[in-house]
């Protein structure tokens, strides 16, 4: 494998604490940030955990906003911002997955307050400066250093209650971050190492997590993988997979993690032959010598997740809208993104058929 002799790498300014019971020092971590009044943000399902976190904050806690939703609707973000202003918040503790972290970022984007993220899924959003807001079925995304959490507390124990199906979908979502980082235009050897190791960690832990969800060793390995995959995404540029999933999720309001889990093998099949180094890294991580995309698809078939977009609510008549959204703004991708190619990809993903790997190559092959 040839070495990438020219590259750039910027370390993101954030801290990570990883381990069982890292939440025991939460109040001191909040104090270190200079935060006097922190709100806790979560989904309705995480209310009980949020209440325990608020209790740990003591007199630094300023209340709970428990209306986080997937894709961060603008009206919910507006309500959360007003809640933060009304409570005089100068900090935000987010607990949960991508929905909660995304809402915390929406608050930070406009209120400029620090975030402490406490992930309970493998979403990876906590490791990125990427924000997203959905208005009238259109999801807008951007990047800003102001939304990057100042501190992430990873406690594997918090993930043991995540159901097997959600664990599997969340993990495949995280692996998508790493796959795209491997063929990103701003990839680097450092990020590629992290991405490959993140995929490897999930490949080793995922079926074990599904079989034995409360096993802390398996959960620890999976959460380690989530950290690496999220960090890989945070340091690189998103390509076809994420643009396509944002179009599907924002336009059709389909579940985020499941959408990513279903689409991943097909987006990689589209790009695989135009990104040989990325293909090789995924093969090493999965310990296969055949198509990386097909290997991911075969892994997904072993998991208790939906395997076709039609199973989560997409219809064949939706393809036109998704293609239109995905083609709207140009973005870097190892293979040229065409309407014909997107339609073929989506038709395969719609019914969940075994992905067909294209043999096309581009001059930008990595």
GROMACS .gro file of C-alpha atoms in nm:
model
  366
    1UNK     CA    1   0.000   0.000   0.000
    2UNK     CA    2   0.147   0.335  -0.104
    3UNK     CA    3   0.191   0.605   0.161
    4UNK     CA    4  -0.002   0.931   0.130
    5UNK     CA    5   0.295   1.168   0.140
    6UNK     CA    6   0.097   1.495   0.136
    7UNK     CA    7  -0.194   1.555   0.368
    8UNK     CA    8  -0.334   1.788   0.632
    9UNK     CA    9  -0.466   1.707   0.977
   10UNK     CA   10  -0.625   1.934   1.236
   11UNK     CA   11  -0.682   1.796   1.585
   12UNK     CA   12  -1.025   1.898   1.714
   13UNK     CA   13  -1.020   2.097   2.043
   14UNK     CA   14  -1.210   1.868   2.277
   15UNK     CA   15  -1.156   1.633   2.569
   16UNK     CA   16  -1.270   1.273   2.609
   17UNK     CA   17  -1.311   1.068   2.925
   18UNK     CA   18  -1.377   0.697   2.866
   19UNK     CA   19  -1.461   0.434   3.125
   20UNK     CA   20  -1.710   0.288   3.368
   21UNK     CA   21  -1.856   0.546   3.607
   22UNK     CA   22  -1.699   0.852   3.440
   23UNK     CA   23  -2.018   1.040   3.525
   24UNK     CA   24  -1.924   1.044   3.894
   25UNK     CA   25  -1.711   1.353   3.830
   26UNK     CA   26  -1.972   1.533   3.620
   27UNK     CA   27  -2.017   1.830   3.854
   28UNK     CA   28  -1.644   1.898   3.866
   29UNK     CA   29  -1.621   1.874   3.486
   30UNK     CA   30  -1.899   2.131   3.454
   31UNK     CA   31  -1.720   2.356   3.700
   32UNK     CA   32  -1.394   2.327   3.502
   33UNK     CA   33  -1.575   2.470   3.202
   34UNK     CA   34  -1.683   2.769   3.408
   35UNK     CA   35  -2.048   2.675   3.373
   36UNK     CA   36  -2.279   2.797   3.647
   37UNK     CA   37  -2.618   2.689   3.509
   38UNK     CA   38  -2.640   2.387   3.275
   39UNK     CA   39  -2.956   2.254   3.117
   40UNK     CA   40  -2.989   1.883   3.036
   41UNK     CA   41  -3.115   1.793   2.686
   42UNK     CA   42  -3.262   1.453   2.597
   43UNK     CA   43  -3.542   1.271   2.419
   44UNK     CA   44  -3.859   1.180   2.612
   45UNK     CA   45  -3.729   0.821   2.636
   46UNK     CA   46  -3.416   0.937   2.822
   47UNK     CA   47  -3.601   1.146   3.080
   48UNK     CA   48  -3.520   0.917   3.374
   49UNK     CA   49  -3.148   0.918   3.298
   50UNK     CA   50  -3.159   1.295   3.247
   51UNK     CA   51  -3.315   1.338   3.591
   52UNK     CA   52  -3.028   1.146   3.751
   53UNK     CA   53  -2.779   1.364   3.564
   54UNK     CA   54  -2.959   1.680   3.672
   55UNK     CA   55  -2.936   1.557   4.031
   56UNK     CA   56  -2.562   1.509   3.992
   57UNK     CA   57  -2.529   1.868   3.873
   58UNK     CA   58  -2.669   1.992   4.204
   59UNK     CA   59  -2.704   2.369   4.219
   60UNK     CA   60  -2.546   2.396   3.874
   61UNK     CA   61  -2.846   2.224   3.712
   62UNK     CA   62  -3.098   2.449   3.538
   63UNK     CA   63  -3.364   2.203   3.423
   64UNK     CA   64  -3.439   1.941   3.159
   65UNK     CA   65  -3.555   1.991   2.801
   66UNK     CA   66  -3.679   1.648   2.690
   67UNK     CA   67  -3.820   1.712   2.343
   68UNK     CA   68  -3.526   1.616   2.122
   69UNK     CA   69  -3.629   1.458   1.790
   70UNK     CA   70  -3.441   1.302   1.502
   71UNK     CA   71  -3.326   1.537   1.225
   72UNK     CA   72  -3.363   1.838   1.465
   73UNK     CA   73  -3.681   2.013   1.345
   74UNK     CA   74  -3.641   2.391   1.350
   75UNK     CA   75  -3.942   2.445   1.576
   76UNK     CA   76  -3.796   2.211   1.838
   77UNK     CA   77  -3.460   2.387   1.816
   78UNK     CA   78  -3.635   2.723   1.864
   79UNK     CA   79  -3.816   2.594   2.171
   80UNK     CA   80  -3.495   2.450   2.318
   81UNK     CA   81  -3.310   2.777   2.265
   82UNK     CA   82  -3.587   2.969   2.438
   83UNK     CA   83  -3.577   2.720   2.727
   84UNK     CA   84  -3.202   2.778   2.763
   85UNK     CA   85  -3.248   3.155   2.757
   86UNK     CA   86  -3.534   3.145   3.008
   87UNK     CA   87  -3.325   2.935   3.247
   88UNK     CA   88  -3.020   3.159   3.210
   89UNK     CA   89  -2.816   2.860   3.091
   90UNK     CA   90  -2.447   2.903   3.019
   91UNK     CA   91  -2.387   2.534   2.947
   92UNK     CA   92  -2.564   2.230   2.807
   93UNK     CA   93  -2.533   1.862   2.902
   94UNK     CA   94  -2.674   1.637   2.630
   95UNK     CA   95  -2.754   1.274   2.703
   96UNK     CA   96  -2.861   1.017   2.446
   97UNK     CA   97  -2.788   0.963   2.078
   98UNK     CA   98  -2.773   1.175   1.767
   99UNK     CA   99  -3.111   1.341   1.825
  100UNK     CA  100  -3.010   1.479   2.164
  101UNK     CA  101  -2.660   1.576   2.056
  102UNK     CA  102  -2.799   1.738   1.744
  103UNK     CA  103  -3.039   1.950   1.948
  104UNK     CA  104  -2.761   2.050   2.185
  105UNK     CA  105  -2.559   2.163   1.886
  106UNK     CA  106  -2.851   2.369   1.757
  107UNK     CA  107  -2.861   2.551   2.092
  108UNK     CA  108  -2.484   2.605   2.093
  109UNK     CA  109  -2.488   2.732   1.735
  110UNK     CA  110  -2.703   3.030   1.831
  111UNK     CA  111  -2.639   3.067   2.204
  112UNK     CA  112  -2.263   3.000   2.202
  113UNK     CA  113  -2.254   2.787   2.518
  114UNK     CA  114  -2.031   2.482   2.581
  115UNK     CA  115  -2.166   2.128   2.543
  116UNK     CA  116  -2.088   1.822   2.751
  117UNK     CA  117  -2.201   1.512   2.562
  118UNK     CA  118  -2.294   1.183   2.730
  119UNK     CA  119  -2.362   0.932   2.449
  120UNK     CA  120  -2.588   0.633   2.507
  121UNK     CA  121  -2.575   0.509   2.145
  122UNK     CA  122  -2.304   0.469   1.882
  123UNK     CA  123  -2.419   0.765   1.669
  124UNK     CA  124  -2.085   0.952   1.681
  125UNK     CA  125  -2.232   1.302   1.644
  126UNK     CA  126  -2.063   1.401   1.967
  127UNK     CA  127  -1.722   1.386   1.795
  128UNK     CA  128  -1.800   1.622   1.509
  129UNK     CA  129  -1.847   1.997   1.449
  130UNK     CA  130  -2.133   1.913   1.210
  131UNK     CA  131  -2.481   2.046   1.282
  132UNK     CA  132  -2.813   1.984   1.107
  133UNK     CA  133  -3.158   2.144   1.107
  134UNK     CA  134  -3.470   2.032   0.922
  135UNK     CA  135  -3.726   2.278   0.791
  136UNK     CA  136  -4.021   2.186   0.568
  137UNK     CA  137  -3.871   1.847   0.481
  138UNK     CA  138  -3.530   1.984   0.384
  139UNK     CA  139  -3.231   1.909   0.606
  140UNK     CA  140  -2.963   2.177   0.611
  141UNK     CA  141  -2.620   2.086   0.746
  142UNK     CA  142  -2.307   2.282   0.820
  143UNK     CA  143  -1.996   2.287   1.034
  144UNK     CA  144  -1.896   2.522   1.311
  145UNK     CA  145  -1.638   2.489   1.589
  146UNK     CA  146  -1.897   2.637   1.827
  147UNK     CA  147  -2.107   2.316   1.821
  148UNK     CA  148  -1.820   2.078   1.896
  149UNK     CA  149  -1.866   1.942   2.250
  150UNK     CA  150  -1.602   2.068   2.491
  151UNK     CA  151  -1.611   1.732   2.671
  152UNK     CA  152  -1.741   1.384   2.588
  153UNK     CA  153  -1.802   1.133   2.866
  154UNK     CA  154  -1.813   0.775   2.735
  155UNK     CA  155  -1.951   0.528   2.988
  156UNK     CA  156  -2.008   0.181   2.833
  157UNK     CA  157  -2.247   0.102   3.115
  158UNK     CA  158  -2.497   0.353   2.976
  159UNK     CA  159  -2.526   0.153   2.653
  160UNK     CA  160  -2.619  -0.183   2.807
  161UNK     CA  161  -2.990  -0.102   2.801
  162UNK     CA  162  -2.987  -0.006   2.433
  163UNK     CA  163  -3.198  -0.277   2.260
  164UNK     CA  164  -3.015  -0.514   2.027
  165UNK     CA  165  -3.185  -0.380   1.715
  166UNK     CA  166  -3.107  -0.018   1.795
  167UNK     CA  167  -2.753  -0.113   1.892
  168UNK     CA  168  -2.699  -0.280   1.557
  169UNK     CA  169  -2.848   0.006   1.354
  170UNK     CA  170  -2.653   0.264   1.551
  171UNK     CA  171  -2.332   0.068   1.499
  172UNK     CA  172  -2.382   0.044   1.123
  173UNK     CA  173  -2.448   0.418   1.121
  174UNK     CA  174  -2.115   0.471   1.299
  175UNK     CA  175  -1.933   0.243   1.054
  176UNK     CA  176  -2.065   0.461   0.772
  177UNK     CA  177  -1.875   0.753   0.924
  178UNK     CA  178  -1.551   0.559   0.904
  179UNK     CA  179  -1.611   0.424   0.554
  180UNK     CA  180  -1.666   0.773   0.415
  181UNK     CA  181  -1.362   0.906   0.601
  182UNK     CA  182  -1.147   0.647   0.422
  183UNK     CA  183  -1.224   0.793   0.079
  184UNK     CA  184  -1.280   1.157   0.178
  185UNK     CA  185  -1.093   1.421  -0.026
  186UNK     CA  186  -0.926   1.544   0.294
  187UNK     CA  187  -0.838   1.199   0.430
  188UNK     CA  188  -0.504   1.152   0.604
  189UNK     CA  189  -0.305   0.851   0.726
  190UNK     CA  190  -0.396   0.942   1.085
  191UNK     CA  191  -0.769   0.945   1.021
  192UNK     CA  192  -0.749   0.636   0.801
  193UNK     CA  193  -0.589   0.444   1.089
  194UNK     CA  194  -0.866   0.555   1.323
  195UNK     CA  195  -1.137   0.471   1.070
  196UNK     CA  196  -1.004   0.122   1.000
  197UNK     CA  197  -0.964   0.048   1.371
  198UNK     CA  198  -1.316   0.175   1.438
  199UNK     CA  199  -1.464  -0.059   1.176
  200UNK     CA  200  -1.253  -0.346   1.313
  201UNK     CA  201  -1.376  -0.283   1.668
  202UNK     CA  202  -1.738  -0.298   1.554
  203UNK     CA  203  -1.679  -0.604   1.339
  204UNK     CA  204  -1.544  -0.784   1.644
  205UNK     CA  205  -1.808  -0.663   1.890
  206UNK     CA  206  -2.131  -0.617   1.701
  207UNK     CA  207  -2.272  -0.969   1.674
  208UNK     CA  208  -2.161  -1.030   2.033
  209UNK     CA  209  -2.343  -0.719   2.154
  210UNK     CA  210  -2.659  -0.841   1.978
  211UNK     CA  211  -2.627  -1.186   2.134
  212UNK     CA  212  -2.542  -1.060   2.484
  213UNK     CA  213  -2.644  -0.692   2.515
  214UNK     CA  214  -2.555  -0.655   2.883
  215UNK     CA  215  -2.198  -0.784   2.847
  216UNK     CA  216  -1.985  -0.485   2.947
  217UNK     CA  217  -1.674  -0.605   2.763
  218UNK     CA  218  -1.860  -0.623   2.431
  219UNK     CA  219  -2.024  -0.286   2.498
  220UNK     CA  220  -1.688  -0.129   2.581
  221UNK     CA  221  -1.535  -0.252   2.255
  222UNK     CA  222  -1.832  -0.123   2.056
  223UNK     CA  223  -1.830   0.220   2.225
  224UNK     CA  224  -1.456   0.246   2.156
  225UNK     CA  225  -1.535   0.181   1.791
  226UNK     CA  226  -1.806   0.447   1.797
  227UNK     CA  227  -1.560   0.702   1.933
  228UNK     CA  228  -1.310   0.630   1.656
  229UNK     CA  229  -1.572   0.629   1.381
  230UNK     CA  230  -1.722   0.955   1.502
  231UNK     CA  231  -1.380   1.118   1.526
  232UNK     CA  232  -1.305   1.004   1.171
  233UNK     CA  233  -1.616   1.178   1.044
  234UNK     CA  234  -1.542   1.489   1.249
  235UNK     CA  235  -1.206   1.538   1.077
  236UNK     CA  236  -1.312   1.478   0.715
  237UNK     CA  237  -1.564   1.578   0.451
  238UNK     CA  238  -1.888   1.387   0.401
  239UNK     CA  239  -1.950   1.232   0.060
  240UNK     CA  240  -2.224   1.039  -0.120
  241UNK     CA  241  -2.343   0.821   0.165
  242UNK     CA  242  -2.416   1.100   0.411
  243UNK     CA  243  -2.558   1.335   0.149
  244UNK     CA  244  -2.791   1.061   0.033
  245UNK     CA  245  -2.903   0.965   0.384
  246UNK     CA  246  -2.963   1.330   0.474
  247UNK     CA  247  -3.180   1.362   0.164
  248UNK     CA  248  -3.376   1.048   0.256
  249UNK     CA  249  -3.410   1.133   0.623
  250UNK     CA  250  -3.485   1.502   0.582
  251UNK     CA  251  -3.733   1.458   0.297
  252UNK     CA  252  -3.915   1.147   0.419
  253UNK     CA  253  -3.856   1.172   0.796
  254UNK     CA  254  -3.728   0.815   0.814
  255UNK     CA  255  -3.534   0.686   1.118
  256UNK     CA  256  -3.177   0.811   1.104
  257UNK     CA  257  -2.969   0.512   1.215
  258UNK     CA  258  -3.174   0.257   1.025
  259UNK     CA  259  -3.149   0.463   0.706
  260UNK     CA  260  -2.770   0.476   0.733
  261UNK     CA  261  -2.752   0.105   0.816
  262UNK     CA  262  -2.952   0.008   0.508
  263UNK     CA  263  -2.783   0.244   0.262
  264UNK     CA  264  -2.419   0.185   0.366
  265UNK     CA  265  -2.347  -0.132   0.163
  266UNK     CA  266  -2.501   0.026  -0.148
  267UNK     CA  267  -2.317   0.357  -0.125
  268UNK     CA  268  -1.991   0.168  -0.076
  269UNK     CA  269  -2.074  -0.058  -0.372
  270UNK     CA  270  -2.119   0.258  -0.581
  271UNK     CA  271  -1.777   0.392  -0.479
  272UNK     CA  272  -1.571   0.083  -0.405
  273UNK     CA  273  -1.385   0.040  -0.735
  274UNK     CA  274  -1.306   0.411  -0.745
  275UNK     CA  275  -1.156   0.405  -0.395
  276UNK     CA  276  -0.921   0.104  -0.382
  277UNK     CA  277  -0.736   0.211  -0.065
  278UNK     CA  278  -1.065   0.253   0.120
  279UNK     CA  279  -1.184  -0.084  -0.008
  280UNK     CA  280  -0.863  -0.248   0.116
  281UNK     CA  281  -0.895  -0.088   0.460
  282UNK     CA  282  -1.253  -0.212   0.501
  283UNK     CA  283  -1.148  -0.559   0.385
  284UNK     CA  284  -0.871  -0.569   0.645
  285UNK     CA  285  -1.105  -0.450   0.918
  286UNK     CA  286  -1.368  -0.711   0.828
  287UNK     CA  287  -1.106  -0.978   0.756
  288UNK     CA  288  -1.237  -1.056   0.407
  289UNK     CA  289  -1.076  -1.065   0.064
  290UNK     CA  290  -1.396  -1.022  -0.138
  291UNK     CA  291  -1.602  -0.707  -0.202
  292UNK     CA  292  -1.602  -0.479   0.101
  293UNK     CA  293  -1.953  -0.362   0.019
  294UNK     CA  294  -2.090  -0.714  -0.007
  295UNK     CA  295  -1.914  -0.807   0.319
  296UNK     CA  296  -2.091  -0.519   0.495
  297UNK     CA  297  -2.422  -0.627   0.342
  298UNK     CA  298  -2.365  -0.984   0.464
  299UNK     CA  299  -2.282  -0.854   0.813
  300UNK     CA  300  -2.606  -0.655   0.812
  301UNK     CA  301  -2.806  -0.967   0.722
  302UNK     CA  302  -2.698  -1.121   1.053
  303UNK     CA  303  -2.832  -0.827   1.253
  304UNK     CA  304  -3.186  -0.759   1.382
  305UNK     CA  305  -3.232  -0.446   1.171
  306UNK     CA  306  -3.436  -0.353   0.863
  307UNK     CA  307  -3.256  -0.452   0.543
  308UNK     CA  308  -3.453  -0.253   0.286
  309UNK     CA  309  -3.571   0.108   0.270
  310UNK     CA  310  -3.925  -0.009   0.199
  311UNK     CA  311  -3.925  -0.174   0.542
  312UNK     CA  312  -3.889   0.166   0.713
  313UNK     CA  313  -4.141   0.356   0.505
  314UNK     CA  314  -3.982   0.455   0.174
  315UNK     CA  315  -4.179   0.393  -0.144
  316UNK     CA  316  -4.063   0.361  -0.503
  317UNK     CA  317  -4.239   0.687  -0.581
  318UNK     CA  318  -4.006   0.863  -0.334
  319UNK     CA  319  -3.696   0.797  -0.543
  320UNK     CA  320  -3.750   1.102  -0.765
  321UNK     CA  321  -3.757   1.335  -0.464
  322UNK     CA  322  -3.451   1.178  -0.303
  323UNK     CA  323  -3.249   1.192  -0.625
  324UNK     CA  324  -3.343   1.556  -0.672
  325UNK     CA  325  -3.232   1.641  -0.318
  326UNK     CA  326  -2.910   1.440  -0.343
  327UNK     CA  327  -2.808   1.608  -0.670
  328UNK     CA  328  -2.896   1.959  -0.558
  329UNK     CA  329  -2.556   2.064  -0.423
  330UNK     CA  330  -2.225   1.929  -0.556
  331UNK     CA  331  -1.993   1.746  -0.319
  332UNK     CA  332  -1.669   1.551  -0.335
  333UNK     CA  333  -1.699   1.181  -0.407
  334UNK     CA  334  -1.448   0.931  -0.550
  335UNK     CA  335  -1.688   0.843  -0.831
  336UNK     CA  336  -1.898   1.091  -1.027
  337UNK     CA  337  -2.250   1.109  -0.886
  338UNK     CA  338  -2.507   1.073  -1.163
  339UNK     CA  339  -2.884   1.054  -1.171
  340UNK     CA  340  -2.868   0.711  -1.334
  341UNK     CA  341  -2.626   0.585  -1.073
  342UNK     CA  342  -2.833   0.717  -0.782
  343UNK     CA  343  -3.151   0.563  -0.919
  344UNK     CA  344  -2.986   0.224  -0.950
  345UNK     CA  345  -2.840   0.250  -0.599
  346UNK     CA  346  -3.175   0.349  -0.448
  347UNK     CA  347  -3.369   0.081  -0.633
  348UNK     CA  348  -3.135  -0.182  -0.487
  349UNK     CA  349  -3.155  -0.033  -0.137
  350UNK     CA  350  -3.533   0.002  -0.160
  351UNK     CA  351  -3.585  -0.374  -0.179
  352UNK     CA  352  -3.264  -0.480  -0.004
  353UNK     CA  353  -3.113  -0.686  -0.284
  354UNK     CA  354  -2.750  -0.795  -0.273
  355UNK     CA  355  -2.543  -0.492  -0.386
  356UNK     CA  356  -2.379  -0.491  -0.726
  357UNK     CA  357  -2.029  -0.346  -0.726
  358UNK     CA  358  -1.954  -0.112  -1.015
  359UNK     CA  359  -1.624  -0.156  -1.200
  360UNK     CA  360  -1.605   0.212  -1.294
  361UNK     CA  361  -1.300   0.409  -1.192
  362UNK     CA  362  -1.229   0.780  -1.184
  363UNK     CA  363  -0.917   0.988  -1.216
  364UNK     CA  364  -0.967   1.087  -0.852
  365UNK     CA  365  -0.936   0.724  -0.737
  366UNK     CA  366  -0.770   0.719  -0.400
   0.00000   0.00000   0.00000
